[in-house]
Coordinates of C-alpha atoms and ligand atoms in Angstrom, one line a residue:
Chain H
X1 CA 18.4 1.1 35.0
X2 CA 17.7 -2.3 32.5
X3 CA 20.9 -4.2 32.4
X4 CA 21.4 -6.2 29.2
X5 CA 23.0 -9.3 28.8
X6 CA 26.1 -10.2 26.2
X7 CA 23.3 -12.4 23.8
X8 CA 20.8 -10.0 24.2
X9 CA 22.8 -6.9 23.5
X10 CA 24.1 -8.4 20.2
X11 CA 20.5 -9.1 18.9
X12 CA 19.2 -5.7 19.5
X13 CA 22.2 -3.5 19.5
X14 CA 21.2 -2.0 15.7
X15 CA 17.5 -1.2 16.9
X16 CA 18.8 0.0 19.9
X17 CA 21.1 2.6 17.6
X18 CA 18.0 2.9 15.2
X19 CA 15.6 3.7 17.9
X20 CA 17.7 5.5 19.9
X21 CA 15.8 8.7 19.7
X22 CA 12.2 7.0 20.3
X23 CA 13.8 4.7 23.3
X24 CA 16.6 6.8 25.4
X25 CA 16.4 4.5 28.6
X26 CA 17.1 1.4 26.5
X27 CA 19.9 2.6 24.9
X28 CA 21.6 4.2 28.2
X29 CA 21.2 1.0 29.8
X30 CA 22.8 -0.1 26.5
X31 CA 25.8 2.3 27.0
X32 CA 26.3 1.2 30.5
X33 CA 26.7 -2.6 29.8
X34 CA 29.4 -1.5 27.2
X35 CA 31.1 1.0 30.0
X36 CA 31.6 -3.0 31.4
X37 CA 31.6 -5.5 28.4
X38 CA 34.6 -4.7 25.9
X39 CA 32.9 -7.3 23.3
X40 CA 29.2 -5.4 23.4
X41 CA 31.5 -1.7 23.5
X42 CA 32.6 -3.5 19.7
X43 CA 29.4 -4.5 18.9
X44 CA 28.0 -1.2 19.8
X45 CA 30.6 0.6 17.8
X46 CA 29.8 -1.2 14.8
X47 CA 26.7 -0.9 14.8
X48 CA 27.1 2.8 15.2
X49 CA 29.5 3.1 12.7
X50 CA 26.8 1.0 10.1
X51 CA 24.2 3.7 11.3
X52 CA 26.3 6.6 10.0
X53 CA 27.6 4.6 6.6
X54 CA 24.0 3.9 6.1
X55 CA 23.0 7.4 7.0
X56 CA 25.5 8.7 4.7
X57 CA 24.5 6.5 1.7
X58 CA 20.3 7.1 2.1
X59 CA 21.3 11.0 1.9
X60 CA 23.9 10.7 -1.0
X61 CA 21.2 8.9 -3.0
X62 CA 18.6 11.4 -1.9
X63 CA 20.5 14.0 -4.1
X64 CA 19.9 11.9 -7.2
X65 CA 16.7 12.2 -8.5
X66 CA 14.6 10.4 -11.4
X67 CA 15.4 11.3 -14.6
X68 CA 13.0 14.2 -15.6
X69 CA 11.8 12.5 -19.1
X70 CA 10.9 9.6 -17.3
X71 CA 7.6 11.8 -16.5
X72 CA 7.5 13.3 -19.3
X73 CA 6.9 9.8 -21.1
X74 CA 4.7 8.5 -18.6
X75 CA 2.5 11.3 -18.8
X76 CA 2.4 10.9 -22.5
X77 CA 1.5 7.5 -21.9
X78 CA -1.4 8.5 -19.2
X79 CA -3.1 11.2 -21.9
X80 CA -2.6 7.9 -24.4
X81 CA -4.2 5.8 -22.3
X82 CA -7.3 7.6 -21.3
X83 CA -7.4 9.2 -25.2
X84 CA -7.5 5.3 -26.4
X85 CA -9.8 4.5 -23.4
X86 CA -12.5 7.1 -25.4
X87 CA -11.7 5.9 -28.4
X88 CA -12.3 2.6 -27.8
X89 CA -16.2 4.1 -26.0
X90 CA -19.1 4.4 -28.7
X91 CA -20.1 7.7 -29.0
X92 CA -19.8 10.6 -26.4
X93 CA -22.2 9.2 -23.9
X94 CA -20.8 8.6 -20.9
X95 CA -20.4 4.8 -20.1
X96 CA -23.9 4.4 -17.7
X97 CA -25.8 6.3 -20.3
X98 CA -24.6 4.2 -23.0
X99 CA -25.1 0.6 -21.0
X100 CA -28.5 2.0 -20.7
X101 CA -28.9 2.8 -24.4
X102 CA -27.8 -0.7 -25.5
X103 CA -29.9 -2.4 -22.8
X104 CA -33.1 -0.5 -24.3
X105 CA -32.1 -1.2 -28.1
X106 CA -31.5 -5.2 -27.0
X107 CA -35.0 -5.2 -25.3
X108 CA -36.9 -3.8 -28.1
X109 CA -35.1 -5.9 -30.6
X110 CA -35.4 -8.9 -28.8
X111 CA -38.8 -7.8 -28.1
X112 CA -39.9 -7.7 -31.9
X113 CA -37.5 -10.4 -32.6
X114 CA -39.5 -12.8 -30.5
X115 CA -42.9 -11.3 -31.4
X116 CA -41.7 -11.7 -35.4
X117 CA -40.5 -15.3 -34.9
X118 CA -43.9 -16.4 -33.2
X119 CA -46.0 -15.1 -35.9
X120 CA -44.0 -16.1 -38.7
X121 CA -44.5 -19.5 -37.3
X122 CA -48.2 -19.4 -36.7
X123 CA -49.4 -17.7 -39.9
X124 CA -46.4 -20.3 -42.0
X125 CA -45.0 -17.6 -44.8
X126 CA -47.8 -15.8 -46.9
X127 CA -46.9 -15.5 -49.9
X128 CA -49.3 -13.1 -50.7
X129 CA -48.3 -10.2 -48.1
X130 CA -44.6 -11.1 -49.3
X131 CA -45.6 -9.2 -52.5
X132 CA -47.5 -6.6 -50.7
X133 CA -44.8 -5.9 -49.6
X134 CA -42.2 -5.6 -52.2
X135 CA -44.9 -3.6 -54.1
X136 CA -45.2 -1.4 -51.4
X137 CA -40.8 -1.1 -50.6
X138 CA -40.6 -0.5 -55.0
X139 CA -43.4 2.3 -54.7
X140 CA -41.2 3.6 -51.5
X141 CA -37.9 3.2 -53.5
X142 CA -39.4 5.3 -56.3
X143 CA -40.2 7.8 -54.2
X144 CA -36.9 7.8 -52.6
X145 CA -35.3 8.4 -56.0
X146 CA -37.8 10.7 -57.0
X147 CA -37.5 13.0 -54.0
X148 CA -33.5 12.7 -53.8
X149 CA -33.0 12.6 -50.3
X150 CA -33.7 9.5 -48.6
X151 CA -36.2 9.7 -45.8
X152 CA -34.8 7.5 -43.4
X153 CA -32.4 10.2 -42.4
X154 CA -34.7 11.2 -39.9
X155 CA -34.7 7.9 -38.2
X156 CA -30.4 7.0 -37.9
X157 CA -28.4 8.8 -36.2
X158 CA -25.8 10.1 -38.6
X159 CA -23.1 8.1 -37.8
X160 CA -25.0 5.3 -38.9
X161 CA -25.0 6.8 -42.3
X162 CA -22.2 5.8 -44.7
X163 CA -19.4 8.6 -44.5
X164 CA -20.6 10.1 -47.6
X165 CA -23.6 10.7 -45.8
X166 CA -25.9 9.2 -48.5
X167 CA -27.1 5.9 -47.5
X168 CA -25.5 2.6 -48.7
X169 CA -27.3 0.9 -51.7
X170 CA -26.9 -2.9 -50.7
X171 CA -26.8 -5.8 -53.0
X172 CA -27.7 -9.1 -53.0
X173 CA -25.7 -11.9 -52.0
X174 CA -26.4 -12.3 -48.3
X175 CA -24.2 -15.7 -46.6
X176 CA -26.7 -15.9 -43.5
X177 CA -24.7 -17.9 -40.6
X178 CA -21.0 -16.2 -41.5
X179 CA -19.2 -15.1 -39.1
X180 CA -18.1 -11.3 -38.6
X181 CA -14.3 -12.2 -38.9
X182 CA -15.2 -14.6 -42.3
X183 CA -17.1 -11.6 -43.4
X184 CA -13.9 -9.5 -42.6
X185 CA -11.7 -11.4 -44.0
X186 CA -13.6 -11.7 -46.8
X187 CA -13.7 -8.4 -47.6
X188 CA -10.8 -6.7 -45.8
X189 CA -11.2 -2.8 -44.8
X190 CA -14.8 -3.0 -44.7
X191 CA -17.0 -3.0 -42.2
X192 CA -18.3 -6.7 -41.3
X193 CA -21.6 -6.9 -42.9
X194 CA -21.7 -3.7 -44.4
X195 CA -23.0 -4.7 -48.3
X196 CA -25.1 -7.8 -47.1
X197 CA -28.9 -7.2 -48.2
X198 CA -32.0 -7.9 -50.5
X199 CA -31.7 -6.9 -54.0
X200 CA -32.8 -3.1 -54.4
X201 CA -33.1 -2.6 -50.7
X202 CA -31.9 0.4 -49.2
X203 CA -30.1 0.5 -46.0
X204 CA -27.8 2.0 -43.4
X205 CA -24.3 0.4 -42.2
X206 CA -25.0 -1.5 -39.4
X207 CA -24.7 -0.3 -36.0
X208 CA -23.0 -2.0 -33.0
X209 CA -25.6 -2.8 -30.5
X210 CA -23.0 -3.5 -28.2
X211 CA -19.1 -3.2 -28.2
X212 CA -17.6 -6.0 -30.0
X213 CA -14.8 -6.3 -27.1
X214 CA -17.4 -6.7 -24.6
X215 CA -19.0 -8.9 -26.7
X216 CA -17.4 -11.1 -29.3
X217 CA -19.7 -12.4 -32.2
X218 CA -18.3 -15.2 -34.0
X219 CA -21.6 -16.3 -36.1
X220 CA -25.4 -15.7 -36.4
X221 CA -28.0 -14.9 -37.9
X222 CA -29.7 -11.8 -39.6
X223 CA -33.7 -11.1 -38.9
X224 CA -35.7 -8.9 -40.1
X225 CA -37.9 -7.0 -37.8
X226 CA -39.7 -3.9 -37.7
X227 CA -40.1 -0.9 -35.1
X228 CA -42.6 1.7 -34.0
X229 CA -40.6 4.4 -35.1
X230 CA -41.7 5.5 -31.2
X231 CA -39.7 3.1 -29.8
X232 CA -36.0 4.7 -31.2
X233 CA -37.1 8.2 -29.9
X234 CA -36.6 6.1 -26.3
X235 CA -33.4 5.0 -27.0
X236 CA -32.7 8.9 -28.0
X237 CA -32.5 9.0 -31.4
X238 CA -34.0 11.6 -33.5
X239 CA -37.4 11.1 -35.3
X240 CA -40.1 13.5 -37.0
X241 CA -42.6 13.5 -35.0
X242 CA -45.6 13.7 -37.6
X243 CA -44.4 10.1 -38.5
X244 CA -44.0 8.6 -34.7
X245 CA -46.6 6.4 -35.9
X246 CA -45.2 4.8 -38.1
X247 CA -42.8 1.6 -38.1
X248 CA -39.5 0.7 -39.3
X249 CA -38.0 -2.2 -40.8
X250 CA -34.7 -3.3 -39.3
X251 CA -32.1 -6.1 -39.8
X252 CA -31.1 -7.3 -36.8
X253 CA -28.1 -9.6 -36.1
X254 CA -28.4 -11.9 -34.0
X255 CA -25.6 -14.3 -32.1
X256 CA -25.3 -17.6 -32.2
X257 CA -26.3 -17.4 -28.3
X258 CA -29.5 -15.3 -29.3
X259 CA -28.2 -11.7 -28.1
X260 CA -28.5 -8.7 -31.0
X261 CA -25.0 -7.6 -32.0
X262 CA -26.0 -5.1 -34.3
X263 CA -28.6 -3.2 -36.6
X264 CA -29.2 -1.5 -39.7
X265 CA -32.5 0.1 -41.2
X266 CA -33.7 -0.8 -44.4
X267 CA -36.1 1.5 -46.8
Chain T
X1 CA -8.6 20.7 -3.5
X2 CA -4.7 21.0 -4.5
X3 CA -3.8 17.7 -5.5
X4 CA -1.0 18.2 -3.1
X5 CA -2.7 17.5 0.3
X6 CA -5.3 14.8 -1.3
X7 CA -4.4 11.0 0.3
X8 CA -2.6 8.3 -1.8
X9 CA -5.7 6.8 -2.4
X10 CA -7.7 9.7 -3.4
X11 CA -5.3 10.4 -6.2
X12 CA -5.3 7.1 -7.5
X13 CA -8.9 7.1 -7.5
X14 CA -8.8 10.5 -9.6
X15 CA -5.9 8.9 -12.0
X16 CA -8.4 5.9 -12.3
X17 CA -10.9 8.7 -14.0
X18 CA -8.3 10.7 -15.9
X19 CA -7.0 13.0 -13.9
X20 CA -3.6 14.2 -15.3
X21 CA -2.8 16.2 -12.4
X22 CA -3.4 14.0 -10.0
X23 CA -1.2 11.3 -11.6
X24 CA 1.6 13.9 -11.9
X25 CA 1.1 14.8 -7.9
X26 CA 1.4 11.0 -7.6
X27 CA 4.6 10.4 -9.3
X28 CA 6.4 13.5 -7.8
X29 CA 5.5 12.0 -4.7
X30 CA 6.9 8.5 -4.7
X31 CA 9.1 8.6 -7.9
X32 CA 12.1 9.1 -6.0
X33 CA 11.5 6.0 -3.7
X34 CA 11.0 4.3 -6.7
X35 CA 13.8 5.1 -8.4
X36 CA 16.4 4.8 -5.3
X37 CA 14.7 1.7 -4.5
X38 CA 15.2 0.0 -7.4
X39 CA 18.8 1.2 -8.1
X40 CA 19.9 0.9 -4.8
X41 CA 18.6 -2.9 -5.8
X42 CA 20.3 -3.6 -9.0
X43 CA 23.3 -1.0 -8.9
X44 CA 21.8 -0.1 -12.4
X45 CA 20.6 3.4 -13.4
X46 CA 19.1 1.9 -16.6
X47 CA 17.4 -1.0 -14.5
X48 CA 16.3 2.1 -11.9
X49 CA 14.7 3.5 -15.3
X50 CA 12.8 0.8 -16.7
X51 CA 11.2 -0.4 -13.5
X52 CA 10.3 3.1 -12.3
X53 CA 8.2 3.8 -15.8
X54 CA 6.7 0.3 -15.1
X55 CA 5.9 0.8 -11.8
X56 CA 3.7 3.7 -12.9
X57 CA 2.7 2.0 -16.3
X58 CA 1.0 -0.3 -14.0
X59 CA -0.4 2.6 -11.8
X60 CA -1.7 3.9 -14.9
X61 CA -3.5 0.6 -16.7
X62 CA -4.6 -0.2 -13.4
X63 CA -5.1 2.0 -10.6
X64 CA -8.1 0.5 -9.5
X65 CA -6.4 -2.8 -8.1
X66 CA -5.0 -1.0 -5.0
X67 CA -7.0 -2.1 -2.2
X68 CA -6.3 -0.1 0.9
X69 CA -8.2 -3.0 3.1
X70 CA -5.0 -4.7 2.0
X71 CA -2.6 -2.7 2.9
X72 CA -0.9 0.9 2.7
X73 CA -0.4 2.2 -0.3
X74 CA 3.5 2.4 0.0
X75 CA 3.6 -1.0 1.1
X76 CA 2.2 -1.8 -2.1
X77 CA 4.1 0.7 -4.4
X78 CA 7.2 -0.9 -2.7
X79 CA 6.0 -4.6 -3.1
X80 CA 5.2 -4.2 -7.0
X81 CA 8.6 -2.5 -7.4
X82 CA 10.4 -5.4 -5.7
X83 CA 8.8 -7.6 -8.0
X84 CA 10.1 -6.2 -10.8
X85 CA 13.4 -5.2 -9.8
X86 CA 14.0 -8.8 -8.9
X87 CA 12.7 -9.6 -12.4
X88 CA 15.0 -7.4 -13.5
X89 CA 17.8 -8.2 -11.7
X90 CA 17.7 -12.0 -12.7
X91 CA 17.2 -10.8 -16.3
X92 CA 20.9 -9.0 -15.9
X93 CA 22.5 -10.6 -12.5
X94 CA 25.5 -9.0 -13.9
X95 CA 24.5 -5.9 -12.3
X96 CA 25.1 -7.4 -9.3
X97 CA 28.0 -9.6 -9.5
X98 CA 30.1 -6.7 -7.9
X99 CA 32.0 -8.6 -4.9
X100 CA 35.4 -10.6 -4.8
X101 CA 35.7 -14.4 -4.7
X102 CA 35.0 -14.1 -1.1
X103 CA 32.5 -11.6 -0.8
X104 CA 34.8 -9.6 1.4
X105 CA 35.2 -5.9 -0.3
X106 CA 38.3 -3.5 1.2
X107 CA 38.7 -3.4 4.7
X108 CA 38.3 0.2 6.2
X109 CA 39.2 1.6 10.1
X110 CA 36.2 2.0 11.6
X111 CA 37.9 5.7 12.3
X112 CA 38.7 6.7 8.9
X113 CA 35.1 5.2 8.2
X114 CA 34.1 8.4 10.3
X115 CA 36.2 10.6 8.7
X116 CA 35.2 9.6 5.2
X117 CA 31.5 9.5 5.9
X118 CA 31.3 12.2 3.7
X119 CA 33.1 11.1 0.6
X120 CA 32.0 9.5 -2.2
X121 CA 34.6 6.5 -2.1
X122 CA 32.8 5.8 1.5
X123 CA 29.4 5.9 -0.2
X124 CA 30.3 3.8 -2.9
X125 CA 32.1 1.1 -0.7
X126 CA 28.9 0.9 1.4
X127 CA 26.7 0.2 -2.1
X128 CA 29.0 -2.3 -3.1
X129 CA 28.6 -4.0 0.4
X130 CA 25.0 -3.4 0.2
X131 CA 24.8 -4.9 -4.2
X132 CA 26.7 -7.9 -2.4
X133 CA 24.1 -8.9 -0.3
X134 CA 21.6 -11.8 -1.2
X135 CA 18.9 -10.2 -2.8
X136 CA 16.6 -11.1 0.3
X137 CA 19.1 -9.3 2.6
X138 CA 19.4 -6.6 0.5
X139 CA 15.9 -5.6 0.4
X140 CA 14.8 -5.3 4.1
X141 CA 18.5 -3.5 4.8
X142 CA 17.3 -0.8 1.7
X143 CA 14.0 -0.3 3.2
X144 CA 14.7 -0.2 6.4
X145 CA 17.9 1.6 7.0
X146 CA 17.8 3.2 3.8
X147 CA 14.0 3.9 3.2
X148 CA 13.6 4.6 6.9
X149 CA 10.4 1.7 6.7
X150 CA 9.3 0.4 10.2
X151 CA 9.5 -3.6 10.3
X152 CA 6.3 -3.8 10.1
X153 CA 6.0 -1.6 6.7
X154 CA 8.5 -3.5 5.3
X155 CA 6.6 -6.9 6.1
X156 CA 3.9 -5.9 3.8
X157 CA 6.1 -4.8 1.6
X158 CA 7.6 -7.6 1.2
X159 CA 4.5 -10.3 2.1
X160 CA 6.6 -11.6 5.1
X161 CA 6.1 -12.1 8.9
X162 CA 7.6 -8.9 10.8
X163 CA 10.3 -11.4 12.7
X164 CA 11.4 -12.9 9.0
X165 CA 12.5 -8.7 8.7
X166 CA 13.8 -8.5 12.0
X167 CA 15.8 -12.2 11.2
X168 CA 16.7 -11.3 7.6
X169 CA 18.0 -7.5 9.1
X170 CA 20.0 -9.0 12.0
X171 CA 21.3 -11.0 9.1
X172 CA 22.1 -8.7 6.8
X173 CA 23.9 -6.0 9.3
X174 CA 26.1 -8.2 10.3
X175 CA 27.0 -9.3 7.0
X176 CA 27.3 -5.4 6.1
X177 CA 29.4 -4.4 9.4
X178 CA 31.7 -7.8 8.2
X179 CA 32.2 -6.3 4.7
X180 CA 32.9 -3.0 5.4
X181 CA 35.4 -4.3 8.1
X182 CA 33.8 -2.3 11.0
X183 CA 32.9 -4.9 13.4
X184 CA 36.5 -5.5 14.6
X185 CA 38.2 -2.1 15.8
X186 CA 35.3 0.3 15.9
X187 CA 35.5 3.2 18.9
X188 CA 32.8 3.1 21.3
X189 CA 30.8 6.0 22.3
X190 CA 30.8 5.2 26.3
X191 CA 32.8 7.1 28.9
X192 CA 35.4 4.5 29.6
X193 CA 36.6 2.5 26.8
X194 CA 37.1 -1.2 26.8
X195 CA 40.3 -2.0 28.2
Ligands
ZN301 ZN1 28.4 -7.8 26.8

């Protein structure tokens, strides 16, 4: 049988109660030394007694138990958190498809962007396809009137289109460098560069290329590009096929660090 | 699979993607240590409250930083809930200011300590000794004596060395049996008593 000195007894004589159970030998040998030692019988006693007050307390409080609205509000908060979590996700893709989306739509833009810019430098600005091509947007304008429903439709998804669902006519008056939150605060309740165009143009609101809190745009520039109407059936948006030919002009905005925030597509 | 019998960790990972159920398994299953823990802390139901919703605010904002390479997950429940009750305890050390000039609370026969085991009075008289404690006392007697934590559960707890538990616990007991007056004329529980 282990016999336990005085100094050692003291140290260990609340384990020795604890583990009583899990080590019987130890505390037998314990119960012998205080058969001999009236100060480690004391010690043993109190610690004994401690055990049982201790005891007695951890059951009392087991009998009180959380306060049942305590999970009713946190599970409120959970279905709050996860709603706000979706809410704050563009669309109803789920986040990998999205990513994707975006990192297709920044590609092509980029893509033309570049391709744009290089030629527009080569070829200096020709004046003459300039009016080409405002002849050629007025003849598509009249059409667009004359038919009543705006073709472009077919191209945006519709939450790009303004919540009327007819597509915004845009004004001149463009501020090219101006930050999102100038342009917000500049016209409070509406959407940052929503209004911003060439005189008679026709376009959609623009369209986040990205999530603004994953990426913050605090000025830029807007380019205009254009797209093989092609290339947005890959990034899964809706087109008529009879036209897939055919390309579409876009303004794209562009950060100040040369990513694409956002879109819009102009008739 | 019942969300009952799924692991800690595989229910926070489900919480992490939404799972409502799994987040309410999860609560129902450590709540209650949550809840005692941190009253049994501050001596403060409302204190209890607040840091038990935090506690699982957290849980709920950010599941994903439990890292079970870095420990259990009640070692970590227990650690964020110290935090805060300490937090919270500083914020109102009122709470805690329950002992006399001395620190020594009504002296009790170890006998009639027996005999009242049972009674509230008893069970009060042993929180108050417990509330009088220096906070770092009073947390490794409350998770291990009260919580039923090993040392070594209440080391990670508590981001200590297992001997600063056993030190602080020694501590702390004999502070306890001190207070509550049993460490002078306790019986013993051996065939001959000391004469
Ligand atoms: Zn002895």
């Amino acid at each position: 049988m282990l016999r336990l000195r005085c100094k050692k007894f003291a140290s260990s004589v609340h384990d020795l109660v604890r583990n009583r159970p899990a080590d019987a030998e130890r505390f037998e040998a314990a119960l012998a030394h205080a058969a001999e030692c009236a100060e480690c019988a004391r010690r043993l006693a109190s610690a004994q007694a401690l055990a049982l007050a201790l005891h007695g307390l951890a059951v009392e409080d087991e009998r009180d138990g959380v306060p049942e609205e305590l999970e009713r509000d946190l599970v409120i908060a959970f279905r709050q958190h996860f709603a706000s979590k979706e809410r704050v996700a563009i669309g109803s893709l789920p986040a990998r498809a999205r990513s994707l989306r975006y990192a297709w739509l920044l590609a092509v833009c980029a893509l033309f962007v570049t391709g744009l810019l290089i030629a527009y430098r080569q070829s200096g600005s020709n004046r003459s396809q300039s009016v080409q091509d405002e002849r050629a947007a007025r003849a598509e304008r009249h059409e667009l009137r004359a038919s009543g429903s705006p073709a472009i439709e077919s191209v945006v998804p519709e939450k790009a289109v303004s919540k009327k669902g007819s597509l915004n006519v845009v004004r001149k008056g463009v501020r090219r460098g101006e930050s999102l939150r100038q342009r917000r605060e500049r016209a409070p309740g509406r959407r940052a560069i929503d209004g911003d165009s060439i005189a008679g143009e026709i376009a959609t609101e623009f369209i986040p290329l990205v999530p603004p809190e994953l990426l913050p745009f605090e000025s830029g520039q807007i380019v205009r590009v254009e797209l093989p109407r092609a290339a947005l059936v890959s990034l899964g948006w809706p087109i008529n096929a009879e036209r897939s030919g055919e390309w579409v002009r876009a303004d794209v905005v562009i950060g100040a660090d040369g990513l694409a925030r956002a879109v819009r597509f102009v008739r | 699979m019942a969300a009952e019998i799924l692991s800690d960790q595989d229910l926070l990972r489900r919480m992490a993607a939404g799972d409502e159920e799994a987040f309410v398994t999860l609560y129902r299953r450590w709540s209650g240590c949550v809840y005692r823990f941190a009253r049994q802390m501050s001596g403060s139901t409302s204190i209890a409250e607040d840091v038990t919703q935090d506690v699982f605010l957290a849980l709920i904002r950010e599941a994903e930083r439990f890292d079970a390479d870095r420990g259990s997950f009640p070692a970590y429940l227990y650690g964020m809930t110290r935090n805060l009750v300490r937090r919270a305890i500083e914020r109102a050390s009122s709470f805690v200011t329950m002992q006399d000039g001395d620190g020594a609370l009504d002296q009790v026969e170890a006998g009639d300590l027996f005999a009242e085991m049972e009674r509230a009075e008893t069970v009060a008289r042993v929180r108050r000794a417990i509330l009088a404690l220096p906070v770092h006392y009073r947390e490794v007697v409350i998770l291990c004596d009260l919580h039923g934590m090993s040392y070594a559960e209440a080391a990670a707890a508590l981001g200590c060395a297992v001997g600063t538990i056993r030190s602080r616990l020694n501590r702390a007991r004999a502070l306890l049996s001190e207070r509550l007056g049993s460490s002078t004329s306790a019986p013993v529980e051996t065939k001959r008593c000391y004469a």
